[in-house]
JSON list of C-alpha atoms in Angstrom, two decimals:
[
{"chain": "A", "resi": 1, "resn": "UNK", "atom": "CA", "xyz": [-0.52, 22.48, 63.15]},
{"chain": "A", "resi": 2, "resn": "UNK", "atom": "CA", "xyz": [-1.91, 19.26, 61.84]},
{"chain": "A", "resi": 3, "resn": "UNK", "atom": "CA", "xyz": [-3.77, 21.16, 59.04]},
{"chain": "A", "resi": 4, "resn": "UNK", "atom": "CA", "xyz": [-0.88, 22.97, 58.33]},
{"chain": "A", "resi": 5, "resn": "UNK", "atom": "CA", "xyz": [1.45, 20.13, 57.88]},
{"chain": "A", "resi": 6, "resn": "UNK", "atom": "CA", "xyz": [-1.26, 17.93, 55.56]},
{"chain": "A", "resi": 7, "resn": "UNK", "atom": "CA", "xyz": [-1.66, 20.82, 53.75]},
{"chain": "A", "resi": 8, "resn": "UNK", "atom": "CA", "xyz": [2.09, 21.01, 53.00]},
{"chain": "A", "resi": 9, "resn": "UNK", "atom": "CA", "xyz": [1.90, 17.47, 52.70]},
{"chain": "A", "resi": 10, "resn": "UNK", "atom": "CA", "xyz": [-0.65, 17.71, 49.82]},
{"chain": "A", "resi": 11, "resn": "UNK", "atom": "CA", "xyz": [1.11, 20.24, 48.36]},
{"chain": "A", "resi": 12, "resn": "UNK", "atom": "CA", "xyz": [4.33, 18.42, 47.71]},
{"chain": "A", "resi": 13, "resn": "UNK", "atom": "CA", "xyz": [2.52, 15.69, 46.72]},
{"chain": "A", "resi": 14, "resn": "UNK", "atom": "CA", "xyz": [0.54, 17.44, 43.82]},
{"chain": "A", "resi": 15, "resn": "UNK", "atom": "CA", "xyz": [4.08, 18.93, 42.83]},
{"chain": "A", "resi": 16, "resn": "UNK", "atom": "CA", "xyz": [5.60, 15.63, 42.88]},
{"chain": "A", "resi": 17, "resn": "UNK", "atom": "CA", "xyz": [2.85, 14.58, 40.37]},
{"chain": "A", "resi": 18, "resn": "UNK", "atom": "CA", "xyz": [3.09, 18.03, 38.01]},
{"chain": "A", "resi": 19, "resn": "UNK", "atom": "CA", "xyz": [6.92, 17.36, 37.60]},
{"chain": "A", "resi": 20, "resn": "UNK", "atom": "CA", "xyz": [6.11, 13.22, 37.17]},
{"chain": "A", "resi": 21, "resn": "UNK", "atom": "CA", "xyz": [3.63, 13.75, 34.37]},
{"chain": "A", "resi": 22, "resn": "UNK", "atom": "CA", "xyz": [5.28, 16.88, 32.63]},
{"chain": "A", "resi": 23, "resn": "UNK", "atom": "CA", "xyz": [8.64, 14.12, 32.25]},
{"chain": "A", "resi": 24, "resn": "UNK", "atom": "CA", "xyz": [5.96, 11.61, 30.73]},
{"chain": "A", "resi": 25, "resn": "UNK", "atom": "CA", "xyz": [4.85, 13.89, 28.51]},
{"chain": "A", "resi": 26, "resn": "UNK", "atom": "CA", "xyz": [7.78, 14.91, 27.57]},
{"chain": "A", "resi": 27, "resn": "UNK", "atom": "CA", "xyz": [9.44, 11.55, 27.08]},
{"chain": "A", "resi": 28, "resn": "UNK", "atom": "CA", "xyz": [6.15, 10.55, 25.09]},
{"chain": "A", "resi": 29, "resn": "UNK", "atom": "CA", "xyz": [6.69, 13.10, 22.36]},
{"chain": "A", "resi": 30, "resn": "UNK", "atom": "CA", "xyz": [10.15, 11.75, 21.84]},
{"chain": "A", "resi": 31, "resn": "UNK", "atom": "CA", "xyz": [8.86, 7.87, 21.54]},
{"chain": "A", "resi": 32, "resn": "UNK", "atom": "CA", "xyz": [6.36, 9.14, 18.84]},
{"chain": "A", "resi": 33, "resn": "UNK", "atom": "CA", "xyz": [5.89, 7.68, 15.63]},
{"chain": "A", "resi": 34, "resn": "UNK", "atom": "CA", "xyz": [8.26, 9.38, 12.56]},
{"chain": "A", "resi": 35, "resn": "UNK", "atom": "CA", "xyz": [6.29, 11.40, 10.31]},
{"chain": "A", "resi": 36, "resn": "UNK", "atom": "CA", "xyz": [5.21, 9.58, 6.41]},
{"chain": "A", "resi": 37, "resn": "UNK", "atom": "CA", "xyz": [8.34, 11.27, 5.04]},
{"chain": "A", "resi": 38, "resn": "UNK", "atom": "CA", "xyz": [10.77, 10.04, 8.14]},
{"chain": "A", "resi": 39, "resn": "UNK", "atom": "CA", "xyz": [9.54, 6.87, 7.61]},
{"chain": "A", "resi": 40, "resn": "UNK", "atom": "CA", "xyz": [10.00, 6.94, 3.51]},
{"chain": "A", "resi": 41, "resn": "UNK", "atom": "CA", "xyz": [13.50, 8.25, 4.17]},
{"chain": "A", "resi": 42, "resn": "UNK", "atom": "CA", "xyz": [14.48, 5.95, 6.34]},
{"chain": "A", "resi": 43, "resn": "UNK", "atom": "CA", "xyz": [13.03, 2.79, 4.68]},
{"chain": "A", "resi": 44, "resn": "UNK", "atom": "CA", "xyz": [15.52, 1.20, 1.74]},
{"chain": "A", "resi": 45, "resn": "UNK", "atom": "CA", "xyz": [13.45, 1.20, -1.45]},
{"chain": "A", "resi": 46, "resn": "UNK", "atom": "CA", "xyz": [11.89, -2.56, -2.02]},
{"chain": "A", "resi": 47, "resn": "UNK", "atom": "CA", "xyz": [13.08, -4.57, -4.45]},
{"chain": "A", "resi": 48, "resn": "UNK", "atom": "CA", "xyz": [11.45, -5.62, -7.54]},
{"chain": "A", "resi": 49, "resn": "UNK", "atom": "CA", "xyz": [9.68, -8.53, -7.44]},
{"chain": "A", "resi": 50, "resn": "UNK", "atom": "CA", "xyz": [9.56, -10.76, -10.73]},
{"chain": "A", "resi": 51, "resn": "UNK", "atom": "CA", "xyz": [6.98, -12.63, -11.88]},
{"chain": "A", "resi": 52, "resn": "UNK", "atom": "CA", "xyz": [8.15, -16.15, -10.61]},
{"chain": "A", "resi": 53, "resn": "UNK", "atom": "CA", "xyz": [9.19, -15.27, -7.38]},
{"chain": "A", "resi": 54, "resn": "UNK", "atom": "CA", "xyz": [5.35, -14.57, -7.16]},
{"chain": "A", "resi": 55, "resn": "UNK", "atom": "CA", "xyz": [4.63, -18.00, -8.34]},
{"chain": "A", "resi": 56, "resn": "UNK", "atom": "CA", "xyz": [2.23, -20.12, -6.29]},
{"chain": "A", "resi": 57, "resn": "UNK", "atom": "CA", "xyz": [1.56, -23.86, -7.49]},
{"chain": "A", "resi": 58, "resn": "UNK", "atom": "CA", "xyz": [-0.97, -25.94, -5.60]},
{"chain": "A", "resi": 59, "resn": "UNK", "atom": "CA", "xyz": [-2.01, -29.77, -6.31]},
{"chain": "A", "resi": 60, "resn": "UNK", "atom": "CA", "xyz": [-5.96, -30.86, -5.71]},
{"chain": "A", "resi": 61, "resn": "UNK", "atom": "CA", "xyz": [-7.44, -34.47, -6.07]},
{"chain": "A", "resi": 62, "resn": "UNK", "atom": "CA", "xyz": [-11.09, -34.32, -7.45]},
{"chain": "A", "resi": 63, "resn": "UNK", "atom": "CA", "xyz": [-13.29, -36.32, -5.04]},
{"chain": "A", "resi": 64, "resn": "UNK", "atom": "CA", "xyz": [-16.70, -37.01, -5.71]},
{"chain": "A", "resi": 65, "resn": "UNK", "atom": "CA", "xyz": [-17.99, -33.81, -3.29]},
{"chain": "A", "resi": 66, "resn": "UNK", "atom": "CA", "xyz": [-16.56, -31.88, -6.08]},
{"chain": "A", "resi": 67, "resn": "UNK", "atom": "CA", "xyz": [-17.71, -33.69, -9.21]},
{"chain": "A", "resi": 68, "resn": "UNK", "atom": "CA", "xyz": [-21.36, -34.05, -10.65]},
{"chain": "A", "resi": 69, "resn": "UNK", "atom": "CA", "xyz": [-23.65, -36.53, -11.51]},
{"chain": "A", "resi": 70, "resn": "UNK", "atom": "CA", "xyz": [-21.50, -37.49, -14.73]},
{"chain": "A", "resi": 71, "resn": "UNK", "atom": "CA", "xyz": [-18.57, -37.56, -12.76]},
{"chain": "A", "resi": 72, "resn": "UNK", "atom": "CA", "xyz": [-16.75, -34.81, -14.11]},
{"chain": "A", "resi": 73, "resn": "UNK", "atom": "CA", "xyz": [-15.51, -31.72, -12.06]},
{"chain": "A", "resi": 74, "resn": "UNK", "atom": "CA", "xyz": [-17.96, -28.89, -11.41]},
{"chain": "A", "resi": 75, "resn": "UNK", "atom": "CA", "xyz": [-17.19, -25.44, -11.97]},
{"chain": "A", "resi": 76, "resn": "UNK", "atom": "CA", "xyz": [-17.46, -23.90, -8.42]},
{"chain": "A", "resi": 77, "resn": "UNK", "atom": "CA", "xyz": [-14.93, -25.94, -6.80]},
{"chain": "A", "resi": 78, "resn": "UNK", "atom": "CA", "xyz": [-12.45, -25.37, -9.79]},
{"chain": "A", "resi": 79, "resn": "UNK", "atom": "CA", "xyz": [-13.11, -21.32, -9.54]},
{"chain": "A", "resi": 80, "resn": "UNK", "atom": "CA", "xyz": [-12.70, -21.56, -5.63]},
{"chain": "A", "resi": 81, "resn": "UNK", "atom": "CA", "xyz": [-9.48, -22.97, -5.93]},
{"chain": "A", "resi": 82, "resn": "UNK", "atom": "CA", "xyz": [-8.03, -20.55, -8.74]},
{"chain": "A", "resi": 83, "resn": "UNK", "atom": "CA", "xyz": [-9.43, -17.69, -7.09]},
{"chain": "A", "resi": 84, "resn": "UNK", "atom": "CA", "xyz": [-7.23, -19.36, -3.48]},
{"chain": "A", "resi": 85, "resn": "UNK", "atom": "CA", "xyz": [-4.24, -19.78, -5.82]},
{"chain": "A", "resi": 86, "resn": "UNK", "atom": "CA", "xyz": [-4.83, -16.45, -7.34]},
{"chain": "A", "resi": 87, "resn": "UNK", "atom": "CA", "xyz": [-5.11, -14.52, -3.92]},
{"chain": "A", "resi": 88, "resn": "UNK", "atom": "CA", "xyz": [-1.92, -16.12, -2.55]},
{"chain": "A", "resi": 89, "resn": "UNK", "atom": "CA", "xyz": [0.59, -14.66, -5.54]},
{"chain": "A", "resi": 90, "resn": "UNK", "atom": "CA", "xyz": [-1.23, -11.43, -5.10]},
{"chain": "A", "resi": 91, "resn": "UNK", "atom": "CA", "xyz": [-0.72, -11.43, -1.16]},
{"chain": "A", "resi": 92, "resn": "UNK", "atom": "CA", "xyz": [3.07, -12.83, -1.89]},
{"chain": "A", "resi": 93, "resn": "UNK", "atom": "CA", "xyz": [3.80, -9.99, -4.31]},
{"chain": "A", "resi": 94, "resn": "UNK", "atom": "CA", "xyz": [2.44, -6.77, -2.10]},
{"chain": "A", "resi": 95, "resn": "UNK", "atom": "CA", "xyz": [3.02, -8.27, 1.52]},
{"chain": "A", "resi": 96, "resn": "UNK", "atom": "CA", "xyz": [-0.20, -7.38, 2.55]},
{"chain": "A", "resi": 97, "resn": "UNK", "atom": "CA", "xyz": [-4.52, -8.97, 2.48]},
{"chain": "A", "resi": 98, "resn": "UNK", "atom": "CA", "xyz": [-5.67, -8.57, -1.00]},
{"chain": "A", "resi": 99, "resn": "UNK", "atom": "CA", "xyz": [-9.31, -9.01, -1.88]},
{"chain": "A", "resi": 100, "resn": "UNK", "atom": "CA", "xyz": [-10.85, -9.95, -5.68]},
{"chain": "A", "resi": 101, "resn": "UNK", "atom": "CA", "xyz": [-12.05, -7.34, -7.62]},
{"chain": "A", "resi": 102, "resn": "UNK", "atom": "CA", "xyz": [-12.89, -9.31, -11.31]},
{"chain": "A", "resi": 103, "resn": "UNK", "atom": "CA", "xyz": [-11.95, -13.15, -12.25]},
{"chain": "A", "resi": 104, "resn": "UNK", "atom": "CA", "xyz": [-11.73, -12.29, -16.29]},
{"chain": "A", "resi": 105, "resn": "UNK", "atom": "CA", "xyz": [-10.82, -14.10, -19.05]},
{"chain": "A", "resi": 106, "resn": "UNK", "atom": "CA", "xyz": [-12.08, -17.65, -17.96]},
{"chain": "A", "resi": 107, "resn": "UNK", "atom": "CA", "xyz": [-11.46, -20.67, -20.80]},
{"chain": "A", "resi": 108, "resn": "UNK", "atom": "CA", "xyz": [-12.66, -24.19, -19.84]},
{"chain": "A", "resi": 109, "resn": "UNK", "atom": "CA", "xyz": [-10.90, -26.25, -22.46]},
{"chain": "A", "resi": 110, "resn": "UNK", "atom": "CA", "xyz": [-11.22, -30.17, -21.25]},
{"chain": "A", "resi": 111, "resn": "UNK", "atom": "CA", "xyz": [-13.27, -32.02, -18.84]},
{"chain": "A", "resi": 112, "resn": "UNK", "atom": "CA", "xyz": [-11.75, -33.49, -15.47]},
{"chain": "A", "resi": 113, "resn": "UNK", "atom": "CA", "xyz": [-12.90, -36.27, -13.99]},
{"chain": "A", "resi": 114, "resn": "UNK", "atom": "CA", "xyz": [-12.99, -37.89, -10.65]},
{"chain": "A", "resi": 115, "resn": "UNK", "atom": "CA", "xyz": [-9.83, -39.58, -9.13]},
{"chain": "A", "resi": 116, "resn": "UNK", "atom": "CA", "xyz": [-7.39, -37.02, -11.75]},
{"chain": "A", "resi": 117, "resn": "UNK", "atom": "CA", "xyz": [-5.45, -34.04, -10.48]},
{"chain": "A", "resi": 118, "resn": "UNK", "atom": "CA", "xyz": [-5.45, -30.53, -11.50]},
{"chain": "A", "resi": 119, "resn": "UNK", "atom": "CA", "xyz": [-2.34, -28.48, -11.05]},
{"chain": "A", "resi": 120, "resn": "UNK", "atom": "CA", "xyz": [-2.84, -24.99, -10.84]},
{"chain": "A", "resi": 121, "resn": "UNK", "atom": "CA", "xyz": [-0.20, -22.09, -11.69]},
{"chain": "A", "resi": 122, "resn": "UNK", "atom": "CA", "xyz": [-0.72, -18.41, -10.44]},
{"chain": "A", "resi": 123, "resn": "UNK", "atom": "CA", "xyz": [1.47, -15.90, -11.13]},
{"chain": "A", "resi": 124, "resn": "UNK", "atom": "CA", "xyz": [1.66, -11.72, -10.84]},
{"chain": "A", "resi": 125, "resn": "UNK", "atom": "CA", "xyz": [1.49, -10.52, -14.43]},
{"chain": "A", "resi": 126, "resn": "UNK", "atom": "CA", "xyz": [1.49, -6.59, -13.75]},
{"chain": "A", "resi": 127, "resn": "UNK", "atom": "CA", "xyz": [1.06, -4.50, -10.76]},
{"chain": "A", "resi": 128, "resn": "UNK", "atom": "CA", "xyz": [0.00, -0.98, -10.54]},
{"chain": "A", "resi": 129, "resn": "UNK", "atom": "CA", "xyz": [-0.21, 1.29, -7.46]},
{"chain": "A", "resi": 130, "resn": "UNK", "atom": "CA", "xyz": [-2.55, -0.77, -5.37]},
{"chain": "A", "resi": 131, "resn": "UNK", "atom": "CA", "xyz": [-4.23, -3.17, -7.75]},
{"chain": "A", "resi": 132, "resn": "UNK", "atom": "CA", "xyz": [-2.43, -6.23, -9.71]},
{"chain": "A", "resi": 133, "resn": "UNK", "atom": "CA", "xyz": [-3.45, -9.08, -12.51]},
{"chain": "A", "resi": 134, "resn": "UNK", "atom": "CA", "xyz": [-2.83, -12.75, -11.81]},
{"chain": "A", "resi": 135, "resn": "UNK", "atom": "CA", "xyz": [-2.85, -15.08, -14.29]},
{"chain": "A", "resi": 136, "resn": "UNK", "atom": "CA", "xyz": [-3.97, -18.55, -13.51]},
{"chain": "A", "resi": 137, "resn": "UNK", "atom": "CA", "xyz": [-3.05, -22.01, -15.60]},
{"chain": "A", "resi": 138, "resn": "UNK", "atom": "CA", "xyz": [-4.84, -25.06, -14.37]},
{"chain": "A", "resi": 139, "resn": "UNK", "atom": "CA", "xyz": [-3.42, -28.37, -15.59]},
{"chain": "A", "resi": 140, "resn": "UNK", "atom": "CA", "xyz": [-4.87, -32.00, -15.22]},
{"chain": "A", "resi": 141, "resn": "UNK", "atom": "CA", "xyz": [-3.43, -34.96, -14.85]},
{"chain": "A", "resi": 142, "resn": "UNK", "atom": "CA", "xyz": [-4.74, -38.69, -14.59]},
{"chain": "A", "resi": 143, "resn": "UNK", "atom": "CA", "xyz": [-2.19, -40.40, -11.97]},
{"chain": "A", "resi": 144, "resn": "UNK", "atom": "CA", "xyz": [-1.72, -43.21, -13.72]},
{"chain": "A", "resi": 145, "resn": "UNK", "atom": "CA", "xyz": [-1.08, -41.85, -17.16]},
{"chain": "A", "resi": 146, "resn": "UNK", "atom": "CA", "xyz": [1.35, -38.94, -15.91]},
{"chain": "A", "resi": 147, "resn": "UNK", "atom": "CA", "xyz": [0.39, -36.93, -18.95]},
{"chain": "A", "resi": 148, "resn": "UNK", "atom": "CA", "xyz": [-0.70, -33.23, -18.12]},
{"chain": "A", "resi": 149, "resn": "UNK", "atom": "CA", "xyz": [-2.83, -31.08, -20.46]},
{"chain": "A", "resi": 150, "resn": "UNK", "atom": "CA", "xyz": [-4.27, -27.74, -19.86]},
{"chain": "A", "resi": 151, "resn": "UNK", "atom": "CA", "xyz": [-8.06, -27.25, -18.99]},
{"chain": "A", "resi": 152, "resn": "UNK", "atom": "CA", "xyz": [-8.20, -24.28, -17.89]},
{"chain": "A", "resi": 153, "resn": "UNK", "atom": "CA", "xyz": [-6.98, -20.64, -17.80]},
{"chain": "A", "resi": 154, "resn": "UNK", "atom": "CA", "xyz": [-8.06, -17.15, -16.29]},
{"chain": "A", "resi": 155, "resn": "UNK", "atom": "CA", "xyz": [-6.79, -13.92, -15.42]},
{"chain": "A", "resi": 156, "resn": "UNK", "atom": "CA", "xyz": [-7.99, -12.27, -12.39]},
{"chain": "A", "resi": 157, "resn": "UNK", "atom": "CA", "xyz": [-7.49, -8.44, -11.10]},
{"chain": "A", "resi": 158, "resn": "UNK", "atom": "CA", "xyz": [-6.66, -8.02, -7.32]},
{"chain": "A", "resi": 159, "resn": "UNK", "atom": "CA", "xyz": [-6.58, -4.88, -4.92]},
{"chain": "A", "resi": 160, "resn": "UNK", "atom": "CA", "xyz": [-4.21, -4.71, -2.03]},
{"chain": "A", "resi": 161, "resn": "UNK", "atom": "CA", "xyz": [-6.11, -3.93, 1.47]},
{"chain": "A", "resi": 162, "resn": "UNK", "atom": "CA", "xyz": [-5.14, -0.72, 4.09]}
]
């Protein structure tokens, strides 16, 4: 009799369980994801994004770390920061990472020395499917002169990251 009843015991038990995980299953399927098309049909279509609501404008102070032995700003630096500046309007525009793929188009035009400013301007110039160009304006200034001149320009080609 004590066989009989753990037997029934188990046996209500491993019912309990069929019918517990058959309603998990079940509710599971519902709580999937929507399929690509679901998703595209429910989704309002994004809007345009124009060029200066892509805009990015950051400010840097040339220190001596950055400069060389003449005192004027190196290169390096100068592409680290447009390529940062770059990145950023290229990230704003497609909402997600975006890597560099080519920095083109690269004009020094003026010297900048230690203790100026350079200004830099990125914006989204065209975007295709996954890839865009970002133009890049760098401007210097001397802080107590307050007059800016361009010194550099590039254009740079991003792709938007899965």
């Amino acid at each position: 009799n004590r066989y009989t009843s753990m037997t029934a015991s188990l046996e209500a038990l491993q019912t309990f369980m069929a019918q517990t995980l058959r309603g998990l299953a079940g509710r599971s399927r519902e709580a999937e994801s929507p399929t690509a098309a679901e998703t595209q049909e429910q989704q309002p279509p994004r809007p345009k994004k124009t060029s200066e609501a892509t805009k990015v404008t950051m400010t840097e102070l040339i220190l001596p770390s950055d400069a060389s032995k003449e005192g004027t700003l190196l290169e390096g630096p100068l592409l680290k920061w447009m390529d940062i500046c770059a990145c950023l309007c290229a990230e704003r525009f497609s909402g997600v990472n975006c890597v560099t793929l080519s920095m083109d188009d690269i004009h020094f035009m003026k010297h900048v020395r230690v203790g100026e400013t350079v200004t830099l301007v990125g914006r989204v110039h065209q975007a295709w499917k996954t890839s865009m160009e970002v133009g890049v304006t760098v401007m210097r200034e001397q802080l107590d002169a307050g007059s800016p001149e361009l010194c550099c320009r590039a254009t740079s080609i991003f792709v938007a990251k899965d």
